Amino acid sequence: MKIGEIFEQKKKEGRPVISFEIFPPKKEEALKNIDETLGLLCALKPDFISVTFGAGGSAVDNKTIEIAKKIKNNYGTTPVVHLTCLQYDREEIRRLLDQLEEAGIDNVLALRGDVNPNVPTKHDFRYASELVEFVKSEKDFCVSGGCYPETHLEAPDAVTDIRNLKKKVDAGVEHLVSQLFFDNEKFYSFYEKTRIAGINVPVEAGVMPVTNRAQIERMVHMCGASLPPKFERILRKYENNREALLDAGIAYAVNQIVDLIAHDVDGVHIYTMNRPAIAKRICDGIKNLI
Ligand code: FAD
């Protein structure tokens, strides 16, 4: 099923889309357990599951498509395949799109990716919008894109970033998924700006349950999400108590999602970090809201 159709359906029902994100495990051992992870995640009945794409990896041998096929064929859940473009040329992307079509996958999250010092950047695509145009000219996929409530780290300012986002939507993006954030007010303000800019596609709010301090520091460094004082207080108080931080991180994520749903957001995208037990606790916490 195409993501655009899922949003239309959910809108008619007056309910938010709830989706998950997973990544292909790097370690062989974890990859062997992926079926169990997928089984548990799909049992929670997300509207779709997106699978990240290791930028710079082999285009042919990428585990992303294998996992997306399992999600669709073994569990009947709609998959979305992330695709990045900086390290690939048109021919390589075309081959990936052929593979997706053969696998019966309908949805692609088109991303630029980041420069990887170990893998040369190719020059067919400079921005995600160029990948979006290319995918749309080749195939009939539903194409999603990424967006940044607190502005992309390389953008000179928020207005320029939103103008660039509009170009991406004009190129054919039908749905946006936001970078993670911990302060819902940032998302509401960003959402309003997208509407003022004439961006009318659904925007899903990205929520990541934080379960350890190292993880959050890495994330903040990578994506520039700001930490509200109440969140910092939790980190400070429980940083040396794993179990307590896990409880507090899940409670914070549930709280964020309750507020997002009360604000009638289009959808919530949960960065599951491949941890179904955490996803389950979050879903249990919102089961009567969705
Ligand atoms: P773009 O939309 O191309 O934007 C990148 C920068 O270029 C921005 O600063 C933008 O303002 C600017 N820009 C855009 N268009 C123009 C233009 N026409 N002229 C001038 N400037 C322009 N990375 C992975 O490697 N694998 C993944 O699976 C993955 N999944 C992600 C999922 C989500 C939901 C998100 C939000 C990000 C994900 N990323 C992933 C990270 C992403 O690749 C990086 O954030 C990357 O730096 C930007 O990607 P983009 O597609 O948003 O880029």
mmCIF file of C-alpha atoms and ligand atoms in Angstrom:
data_model
loop_
_atom_site.group_PDB
_atom_site.id
_atom_site.type_symbol
_atom_site.label_atom_id
_atom_site.label_comp_id
_atom_site.label_asym_id
_atom_site.label_seq_id
_atom_site.Cartn_x
_atom_site.Cartn_y
_atom_site.Cartn_z
ATOM 1 C CA MET A 1 0.000 0.000 0.000
ATOM 2 C CA LYS A 2 1.184 3.507 -0.725
ATOM 3 C CA ILE A 3 1.881 5.809 2.219
ATOM 4 C CA GLY A 4 -0.305 8.532 0.668
ATOM 5 C CA GLU A 5 -3.288 6.153 0.790
ATOM 6 C CA ILE A 6 -2.573 5.261 4.418
ATOM 7 C CA PHE A 7 -2.674 8.957 5.382
ATOM 8 C CA GLU A 8 -5.947 9.493 3.488
ATOM 9 C CA GLN A 9 -7.512 6.482 5.197
ATOM 10 C CA LYS A 10 -6.358 7.520 8.686
ATOM 11 C CA LYS A 11 -7.531 11.089 8.112
ATOM 12 C CA LYS A 12 -11.025 9.822 7.265
ATOM 13 C CA GLU A 13 -10.975 7.817 10.502
ATOM 14 C CA GLY A 14 -9.767 10.871 12.434
ATOM 15 C CA ARG A 15 -6.738 8.967 13.712
ATOM 16 C CA PRO A 16 -3.004 9.668 13.486
ATOM 17 C CA VAL A 17 -0.645 7.489 11.470
ATOM 18 C CA ILE A 18 1.756 5.621 13.761
ATOM 19 C CA SER A 19 4.911 4.274 12.130
ATOM 20 C CA PHE A 20 8.206 2.720 13.196
ATOM 21 C CA GLU A 21 11.758 3.018 11.960
ATOM 22 C CA ILE A 22 14.369 0.267 12.137
ATOM 23 C CA PHE A 23 17.913 -0.126 10.849
ATOM 24 C CA PRO A 24 19.628 -3.185 9.334
ATOM 25 C CA PRO A 25 21.848 -4.528 12.136
ATOM 26 C CA LYS A 26 25.559 -4.330 11.362
ATOM 27 C CA LYS A 27 26.546 -7.417 13.342
ATOM 28 C CA GLU A 28 25.864 -10.802 11.737
ATOM 29 C CA GLU A 29 24.454 -12.112 15.035
ATOM 30 C CA ALA A 30 21.874 -9.310 15.316
ATOM 31 C CA LEU A 31 20.954 -9.788 11.670
ATOM 32 C CA LYS A 32 20.084 -13.410 12.468
ATOM 33 C CA ASN A 33 17.643 -12.133 15.123
ATOM 34 C CA ILE A 34 15.994 -9.651 12.783
ATOM 35 C CA ASP A 35 13.026 -11.991 12.171
ATOM 36 C CA GLU A 36 12.199 -12.026 15.850
ATOM 37 C CA THR A 37 12.536 -8.236 16.030
ATOM 38 C CA LEU A 38 10.300 -7.779 12.984
ATOM 39 C CA GLY A 39 7.711 -10.248 14.293
ATOM 40 C CA LEU A 40 7.420 -8.379 17.585
ATOM 41 C CA LEU A 41 7.325 -4.932 15.956
ATOM 42 C CA CYS A 42 4.754 -5.933 13.325
ATOM 43 C CA ALA A 43 2.549 -7.460 16.051
ATOM 44 C CA LEU A 44 2.155 -3.903 17.396
ATOM 45 C CA LYS A 45 0.395 -3.070 14.106
ATOM 46 C CA PRO A 46 2.201 0.092 12.993
ATOM 47 C CA ASP A 47 0.804 1.679 9.822
ATOM 48 C CA PHE A 48 4.197 1.191 8.203
ATOM 49 C CA ILE A 49 7.816 0.420 9.062
ATOM 50 C CA SER A 50 10.657 2.297 7.405
ATOM 51 C CA VAL A 51 14.097 0.730 7.041
ATOM 52 C CA THR A 52 17.191 2.932 7.030
ATOM 53 C CA PHE A 53 19.839 2.738 4.343
ATOM 54 C CA GLY A 54 23.547 2.673 5.188
ATOM 55 C CA ALA A 55 24.875 5.493 3.022
ATOM 56 C CA GLY A 56 27.909 4.439 1.061
ATOM 57 C CA GLY A 57 27.324 0.698 1.395
ATOM 58 C CA SER A 58 27.050 -1.597 -1.581
ATOM 59 C CA ALA A 59 24.082 -0.606 -3.689
ATOM 60 C CA VAL A 60 23.417 -4.177 -4.789
ATOM 61 C CA ASP A 61 24.029 -6.018 -1.593
ATOM 62 C CA ASN A 62 22.177 -3.704 0.706
ATOM 63 C CA LYS A 63 20.336 -5.403 3.590
ATOM 64 C CA THR A 64 17.664 -2.691 3.586
ATOM 65 C CA ILE A 65 15.719 -4.192 0.713
ATOM 66 C CA GLU A 66 15.933 -7.728 2.155
ATOM 67 C CA ILE A 67 14.462 -6.521 5.448
ATOM 68 C CA ALA A 68 11.754 -4.501 3.691
ATOM 69 C CA LYS A 69 10.776 -7.635 1.738
ATOM 70 C CA LYS A 70 10.433 -9.598 4.981
ATOM 71 C CA ILE A 71 8.248 -6.871 6.499
ATOM 72 C CA LYS A 72 5.910 -7.047 3.524
ATOM 73 C CA ASN A 73 5.913 -10.761 2.722
ATOM 74 C CA ASN A 74 6.245 -12.381 6.144
ATOM 75 C CA TYR A 75 4.230 -9.950 8.243
ATOM 76 C CA GLY A 76 1.872 -8.150 5.844
ATOM 77 C CA THR A 77 3.069 -4.727 7.068
ATOM 78 C CA THR A 78 3.779 -1.880 4.635
ATOM 79 C CA PRO A 79 7.518 -1.169 4.299
ATOM 80 C CA VAL A 80 9.208 2.084 3.318
ATOM 81 C CA VAL A 81 12.763 1.879 2.006
ATOM 82 C CA HIS A 82 15.147 4.774 2.763
ATOM 83 C CA LEU A 83 17.442 5.626 -0.154
ATOM 84 C CA THR A 84 20.364 8.032 -0.004
ATOM 85 C CA CYS A 85 22.009 9.453 -3.098
ATOM 86 C CA LEU A 86 25.303 11.304 -2.462
ATOM 87 C CA GLN A 87 27.434 8.179 -2.892
ATOM 88 C CA TYR A 88 25.554 6.736 -5.886
ATOM 89 C CA ASP A 89 25.200 7.551 -9.566
ATOM 90 C CA ARG A 90 22.049 7.406 -11.625
ATOM 91 C CA GLU A 91 22.710 3.897 -12.891
ATOM 92 C CA GLU A 92 23.145 2.522 -9.363
ATOM 93 C CA ILE A 93 19.971 4.214 -8.151
ATOM 94 C CA ARG A 94 18.128 2.911 -11.213
ATOM 95 C CA ARG A 95 19.211 -0.647 -10.323
ATOM 96 C CA LEU A 96 18.030 -0.196 -6.748
ATOM 97 C CA LEU A 97 14.677 1.088 -7.971
ATOM 98 C CA ASP A 98 14.360 -1.960 -10.250
ATOM 99 C CA GLN A 99 15.036 -4.214 -7.268
ATOM 100 C CA LEU A 100 12.366 -2.413 -5.256
ATOM 101 C CA GLU A 101 9.843 -2.708 -8.042
ATOM 102 C CA GLU A 102 10.553 -6.430 -8.415
ATOM 103 C CA ALA A 103 10.070 -6.841 -4.666
ATOM 104 C CA GLY A 104 6.647 -5.150 -4.894
ATOM 105 C CA ILE A 105 7.713 -2.277 -2.634
ATOM 106 C CA ASP A 106 5.694 0.909 -3.218
ATOM 107 C CA ASN A 107 7.346 3.460 -0.947
ATOM 108 C CA VAL A 108 10.713 5.199 -0.867
ATOM 109 C CA LEU A 109 12.041 7.780 1.624
ATOM 110 C CA ALA A 110 14.370 9.815 -0.608
ATOM 111 C CA LEU A 111 17.330 11.335 1.232
ATOM 112 C CA ARG A 112 20.539 13.076 0.368
ATOM 113 C CA GLY A 113 22.609 11.265 3.024
ATOM 114 C CA ASP A 114 25.789 12.702 4.526
ATOM 115 C CA VAL A 115 29.332 12.904 3.248
ATOM 116 C CA ASN A 116 31.178 9.760 4.318
ATOM 117 C CA PRO A 117 34.965 10.248 4.531
ATOM 118 C CA ASN A 118 35.481 6.566 3.605
ATOM 119 C CA VAL A 119 33.309 6.552 0.496
ATOM 120 C CA PRO A 120 33.707 8.910 -2.451
ATOM 121 C CA THR A 121 30.835 11.266 -3.182
ATOM 122 C CA LYS A 122 29.497 10.968 -6.711
ATOM 123 C CA HIS A 123 28.076 13.940 -8.503
ATOM 124 C CA ASP A 124 24.787 12.878 -10.100
ATOM 125 C CA PHE A 125 22.756 14.047 -7.094
ATOM 126 C CA ARG A 126 23.484 17.039 -4.880
ATOM 127 C CA TYR A 127 20.226 17.285 -2.941
ATOM 128 C CA ALA A 128 17.397 14.938 -2.006
ATOM 129 C CA SER A 129 15.081 16.925 -4.323
ATOM 130 C CA GLU A 130 17.180 15.731 -7.303
ATOM 131 C CA LEU A 131 16.737 12.126 -6.154
ATOM 132 C CA VAL A 132 13.001 12.728 -5.770
ATOM 133 C CA GLU A 133 12.773 14.033 -9.350
ATOM 134 C CA PHE A 134 14.752 11.061 -10.630
ATOM 135 C CA VAL A 135 12.642 8.466 -8.769
ATOM 136 C CA LYS A 136 9.438 10.109 -9.992
ATOM 137 C CA SER A 137 10.691 10.125 -13.583
ATOM 138 C CA GLU A 138 11.561 6.406 -13.406
ATOM 139 C CA LYS A 139 8.842 4.727 -11.340
ATOM 140 C CA ASP A 140 5.438 5.079 -9.788
ATOM 141 C CA PHE A 141 6.548 4.968 -6.140
ATOM 142 C CA CYS A 142 5.122 7.064 -3.331
ATOM 143 C CA VAL A 143 8.085 9.230 -2.334
ATOM 144 C CA SER A 144 8.620 10.597 1.184
ATOM 145 C CA GLY A 145 11.282 13.030 2.396
ATOM 146 C CA GLY A 146 13.025 14.075 5.598
ATOM 147 C CA CYS A 147 12.533 17.430 7.362
ATOM 148 C CA TYR A 148 14.074 19.271 10.305
ATOM 149 C CA PRO A 149 11.935 21.024 12.948
ATOM 150 C CA GLU A 150 15.091 22.638 14.378
ATOM 151 C CA THR A 151 16.618 23.351 10.914
ATOM 152 C CA HIS A 152 19.085 21.122 9.065
ATOM 153 C CA LEU A 153 22.589 21.594 10.505
ATOM 154 C CA GLU A 154 24.056 22.745 7.165
ATOM 155 C CA ALA A 155 21.282 25.205 6.321
ATOM 156 C CA PRO A 156 22.218 28.894 6.753
ATOM 157 C CA ASP A 157 18.871 29.660 8.464
ATOM 158 C CA ALA A 158 15.388 28.280 9.059
ATOM 159 C CA VAL A 159 13.737 30.264 6.236
ATOM 160 C CA THR A 160 16.213 28.992 3.633
ATOM 161 C CA ASP A 161 15.782 25.440 4.912
ATOM 162 C CA ILE A 162 11.986 25.666 4.563
ATOM 163 C CA ARG A 163 12.334 27.147 1.065
ATOM 164 C CA ASN A 164 14.548 24.178 0.159
ATOM 165 C CA LEU A 165 11.996 21.831 1.704
ATOM 166 C CA LYS A 166 9.319 23.349 -0.519
ATOM 167 C CA LYS A 167 11.514 22.565 -3.565
ATOM 168 C CA LYS A 168 11.658 18.956 -2.407
ATOM 169 C CA VAL A 169 7.881 18.775 -2.046
ATOM 170 C CA ASP A 170 7.407 20.440 -5.438
ATOM 171 C CA ALA A 171 9.696 17.760 -6.906
ATOM 172 C CA GLY A 172 7.149 15.126 -5.834
ATOM 173 C CA VAL A 173 7.444 14.343 -2.107
ATOM 174 C CA GLU A 174 4.057 13.235 -0.793
ATOM 175 C CA HIS A 175 4.858 12.863 2.913
ATOM 176 C CA LEU A 176 7.523 14.201 5.270
ATOM 177 C CA VAL A 177 9.098 12.526 8.292
ATOM 178 C CA SER A 178 10.748 14.790 10.812
ATOM 179 C CA GLN A 179 14.100 14.475 12.484
ATOM 180 C CA LEU A 180 13.747 13.558 16.150
ATOM 181 C CA PHE A 181 13.100 16.352 18.637
ATOM 182 C CA PHE A 182 12.424 16.551 22.380
ATOM 183 C CA ASP A 183 10.562 19.848 22.536
ATOM 184 C CA ASN A 184 7.126 19.608 20.910
ATOM 185 C CA GLU A 185 6.833 23.393 20.661
ATOM 186 C CA LYS A 186 9.672 23.336 18.094
ATOM 187 C CA PHE A 187 7.665 20.915 15.989
ATOM 188 C CA TYR A 188 4.422 22.938 16.190
ATOM 189 C CA SER A 189 6.214 26.115 15.182
ATOM 190 C CA PHE A 190 7.959 24.332 12.288
ATOM 191 C CA TYR A 191 4.688 22.771 11.130
ATOM 192 C CA GLU A 192 3.034 26.171 11.027
ATOM 193 C CA LYS A 193 5.919 27.516 8.916
ATOM 194 C CA THR A 194 5.567 24.645 6.429
ATOM 195 C CA ARG A 195 1.901 25.617 5.950
ATOM 196 C CA ILE A 196 2.787 29.281 5.490
ATOM 197 C CA ALA A 197 5.360 28.184 2.874
ATOM 198 C CA GLY A 198 2.634 26.313 0.965
ATOM 199 C CA ILE A 199 3.792 22.828 1.956
ATOM 200 C CA ASN A 200 0.596 20.843 2.267
ATOM 201 C CA VAL A 201 1.709 17.216 2.546
ATOM 202 C CA PRO A 202 1.387 15.327 5.867
ATOM 203 C CA VAL A 203 4.308 15.804 8.262
ATOM 204 C CA GLU A 204 5.042 13.020 10.728
ATOM 205 C CA ALA A 205 6.656 13.930 14.030
ATOM 206 C CA GLY A 206 9.805 11.901 14.786
ATOM 207 C CA VAL A 207 10.064 10.673 18.385
ATOM 208 C CA MET A 208 12.991 8.744 19.816
ATOM 209 C CA PRO A 209 12.720 7.141 23.258
ATOM 210 C CA VAL A 210 15.980 7.879 24.991
ATOM 211 C CA THR A 211 17.355 5.066 27.035
ATOM 212 C CA ASN A 212 20.973 5.964 27.694
ATOM 213 C CA ARG A 213 23.049 9.099 28.012
ATOM 214 C CA ALA A 214 25.667 8.152 25.378
ATOM 215 C CA GLN A 215 22.888 7.613 22.830
ATOM 216 C CA ILE A 216 21.387 11.027 23.445
ATOM 217 C CA GLU A 217 24.747 12.779 23.261
ATOM 218 C CA ARG A 218 25.454 11.084 19.921
ATOM 219 C CA MET A 219 22.042 12.070 18.605
ATOM 220 C CA VAL A 220 22.295 15.660 19.715
ATOM 221 C CA HIS A 221 25.707 15.901 18.090
ATOM 222 C CA MET A 222 24.434 14.349 14.839
ATOM 223 C CA CYS A 223 21.161 16.179 14.450
ATOM 224 C CA GLY A 224 21.314 19.235 16.703
ATOM 225 C CA ALA A 225 18.095 18.505 18.632
ATOM 226 C CA SER A 226 17.799 20.822 21.627
ATOM 227 C CA LEU A 227 17.215 19.446 25.109
ATOM 228 C CA PRO A 228 14.445 21.089 27.162
ATOM 229 C CA PRO A 229 15.342 21.644 30.851
ATOM 230 C CA LYS A 230 12.927 18.974 32.094
ATOM 231 C CA PHE A 231 14.586 16.452 29.807
ATOM 232 C CA GLU A 232 18.080 17.454 30.955
ATOM 233 C CA ARG A 233 16.949 17.052 34.568
ATOM 234 C CA ILE A 234 15.909 13.469 33.841
ATOM 235 C CA LEU A 235 19.233 12.719 32.155
ATOM 236 C CA ARG A 236 21.192 14.201 35.038
ATOM 237 C CA LYS A 237 19.245 12.398 37.723
ATOM 238 C CA TYR A 238 19.179 8.941 36.151
ATOM 239 C CA GLU A 239 22.284 8.791 33.953
ATOM 240 C CA ASN A 240 23.909 6.155 36.191
ATOM 241 C CA ASN A 241 20.803 4.068 36.729
ATOM 242 C CA ARG A 242 20.007 2.166 33.536
ATOM 243 C CA GLU A 243 16.629 0.821 34.621
ATOM 244 C CA ALA A 244 15.429 4.175 35.913
ATOM 245 C CA LEU A 245 16.616 6.007 32.789
ATOM 246 C CA LEU A 246 14.794 3.469 30.630
ATOM 247 C CA ASP A 247 11.545 4.058 32.555
ATOM 248 C CA ALA A 248 12.015 7.833 32.412
ATOM 249 C CA GLY A 249 12.947 7.806 28.690
ATOM 250 C CA ILE A 250 9.865 5.788 27.791
ATOM 251 C CA ALA A 251 7.617 7.962 29.983
ATOM 252 C CA TYR A 252 9.033 11.094 28.313
ATOM 253 C CA ALA A 253 8.378 9.675 24.823
ATOM 254 C CA VAL A 254 4.812 8.669 25.765
ATOM 255 C CA ASN A 255 4.225 12.136 27.191
ATOM 256 C CA GLN A 256 5.518 13.736 23.986
ATOM 257 C CA ILE A 257 3.264 11.524 21.837
ATOM 258 C CA VAL A 258 0.157 12.177 23.973
ATOM 259 C CA ASP A 259 0.700 15.912 23.489
ATOM 260 C CA LEU A 260 1.352 15.487 19.737
ATOM 261 C CA ILE A 261 -1.850 13.488 19.292
ATOM 262 C CA ALA A 262 -3.801 16.043 21.332
ATOM 263 C CA HIS A 263 -2.499 18.609 18.833
ATOM 264 C CA ASP A 264 -3.930 16.507 15.970
ATOM 265 C CA VAL A 265 -0.589 15.893 14.267
ATOM 266 C CA ASP A 266 -0.755 13.940 10.997
ATOM 267 C CA GLY A 267 1.332 11.119 12.427
ATOM 268 C CA VAL A 268 4.078 10.001 14.773
ATOM 269 C CA HIS A 269 7.181 8.157 13.570
ATOM 270 C CA ILE A 270 8.828 6.205 16.399
ATOM 271 C CA TYR A 271 12.561 5.615 16.086
ATOM 272 C CA THR A 272 12.478 2.131 17.657
ATOM 273 C CA MET A 273 16.251 1.527 17.609
ATOM 274 C CA ASN A 274 15.280 -2.120 16.840
ATOM 275 C CA ARG A 275 14.018 -2.562 20.410
ATOM 276 C CA PRO A 276 10.504 -4.036 20.279
ATOM 277 C CA ALA A 277 10.113 -4.185 24.068
ATOM 278 C CA ILE A 278 10.470 -0.395 24.216
ATOM 279 C CA ALA A 279 8.141 0.110 21.241
ATOM 280 C CA LYS A 280 5.602 -2.108 22.996
ATOM 281 C CA ARG A 281 5.720 -0.095 26.205
ATOM 282 C CA ILE A 282 5.166 3.092 24.194
ATOM 283 C CA CYS A 283 2.281 1.592 22.222
ATOM 284 C CA ASP A 284 0.693 0.306 25.443
ATOM 285 C CA GLY A 285 0.936 3.835 26.826
ATOM 286 C CA ILE A 286 -1.059 5.312 23.932
ATOM 287 C CA LYS A 287 -3.323 2.401 22.974
ATOM 288 C CA ASN A 288 -6.595 4.206 23.652
ATOM 289 C CA LEU A 289 -5.459 7.349 21.812
ATOM 290 C CA ILE A 290 -4.893 5.780 18.392
HETATM 291 P P1 FAD B 1 18.274 17.637 1.595
HETATM 292 O O1 FAD B 1 16.800 17.744 1.582
HETATM 293 O O2 FAD B 1 18.983 17.542 0.296
HETATM 294 O O3 FAD B 1 18.852 18.877 2.429
HETATM 295 C C1 FAD B 1 20.217 18.897 2.812
HETATM 296 C C2 FAD B 1 20.690 20.332 2.968
HETATM 297 O O4 FAD B 1 20.732 20.962 1.679
HETATM 298 C C3 FAD B 1 19.767 21.204 3.823
HETATM 299 O O5 FAD B 1 20.574 22.096 4.554
HETATM 300 C C4 FAD B 1 18.916 21.959 2.792
HETATM 301 O O6 FAD B 1 18.473 23.211 3.284
HETATM 302 C C5 FAD B 1 19.923 22.118 1.642
HETATM 303 N N1 FAD B 1 19.275 22.150 0.316
HETATM 304 C C6 FAD B 1 18.317 21.332 -0.139
HETATM 305 N N2 FAD B 1 17.987 21.640 -1.417
HETATM 306 C C7 FAD B 1 18.769 22.686 -1.764
HETATM 307 C C8 FAD B 1 18.925 23.475 -2.951
HETATM 308 N N3 FAD B 1 18.175 23.220 -4.029
HETATM 309 N N4 FAD B 1 19.841 24.475 -2.948
HETATM 310 C C9 FAD B 1 20.605 24.737 -1.850
HETATM 311 N N5 FAD B 1 20.506 24.024 -0.709
HETATM 312 C C10 FAD B 1 19.606 23.015 -0.661
HETATM 313 N N6 FAD B 1 20.778 9.165 6.500
HETATM 314 C C11 FAD B 1 21.243 7.982 6.027
HETATM 315 O O7 FAD B 1 22.424 7.899 5.650
HETATM 316 N N7 FAD B 1 20.451 6.880 5.937
HETATM 317 C C12 FAD B 1 19.140 6.901 6.311
HETATM 318 O O8 FAD B 1 18.436 5.903 6.208
HETATM 319 C C13 FAD B 1 18.607 8.127 6.840
HETATM 320 N N8 FAD B 1 17.315 8.223 7.232
HETATM 321 C C14 FAD B 1 16.807 9.451 7.636
HETATM 322 C C15 FAD B 1 15.440 9.539 7.965
HETATM 323 C C16 FAD B 1 14.895 10.764 8.343
HETATM 324 C C17 FAD B 1 13.427 10.841 8.689
HETATM 325 C C18 FAD B 1 15.716 11.928 8.412
HETATM 326 C C19 FAD B 1 15.114 13.243 8.821
HETATM 327 C C20 FAD B 1 17.065 11.838 8.106
HETATM 328 C C21 FAD B 1 17.625 10.603 7.716
HETATM 329 N N9 FAD B 1 18.973 10.463 7.374
HETATM 330 C C22 FAD B 1 19.481 9.261 6.906
HETATM 331 C C23 FAD B 1 19.896 11.600 7.550
HETATM 332 C C24 FAD B 1 19.980 12.483 6.278
HETATM 333 O O9 FAD B 1 20.590 11.762 5.236
HETATM 334 C C25 FAD B 1 20.803 13.711 6.653
HETATM 335 O O10 FAD B 1 20.109 14.498 7.579
HETATM 336 C C26 FAD B 1 21.285 14.582 5.487
HETATM 337 O O11 FAD B 1 22.235 15.520 6.021
HETATM 338 C C27 FAD B 1 20.220 15.411 4.786
HETATM 339 O O12 FAD B 1 19.376 14.639 4.070
HETATM 340 P P2 FAD B 1 18.065 15.291 3.356
HETATM 341 O O13 FAD B 1 17.495 14.231 2.514
HETATM 342 O O14 FAD B 1 17.195 15.912 4.365
HETATM 343 O O15 FAD B 1 18.789 16.413 2.460
#
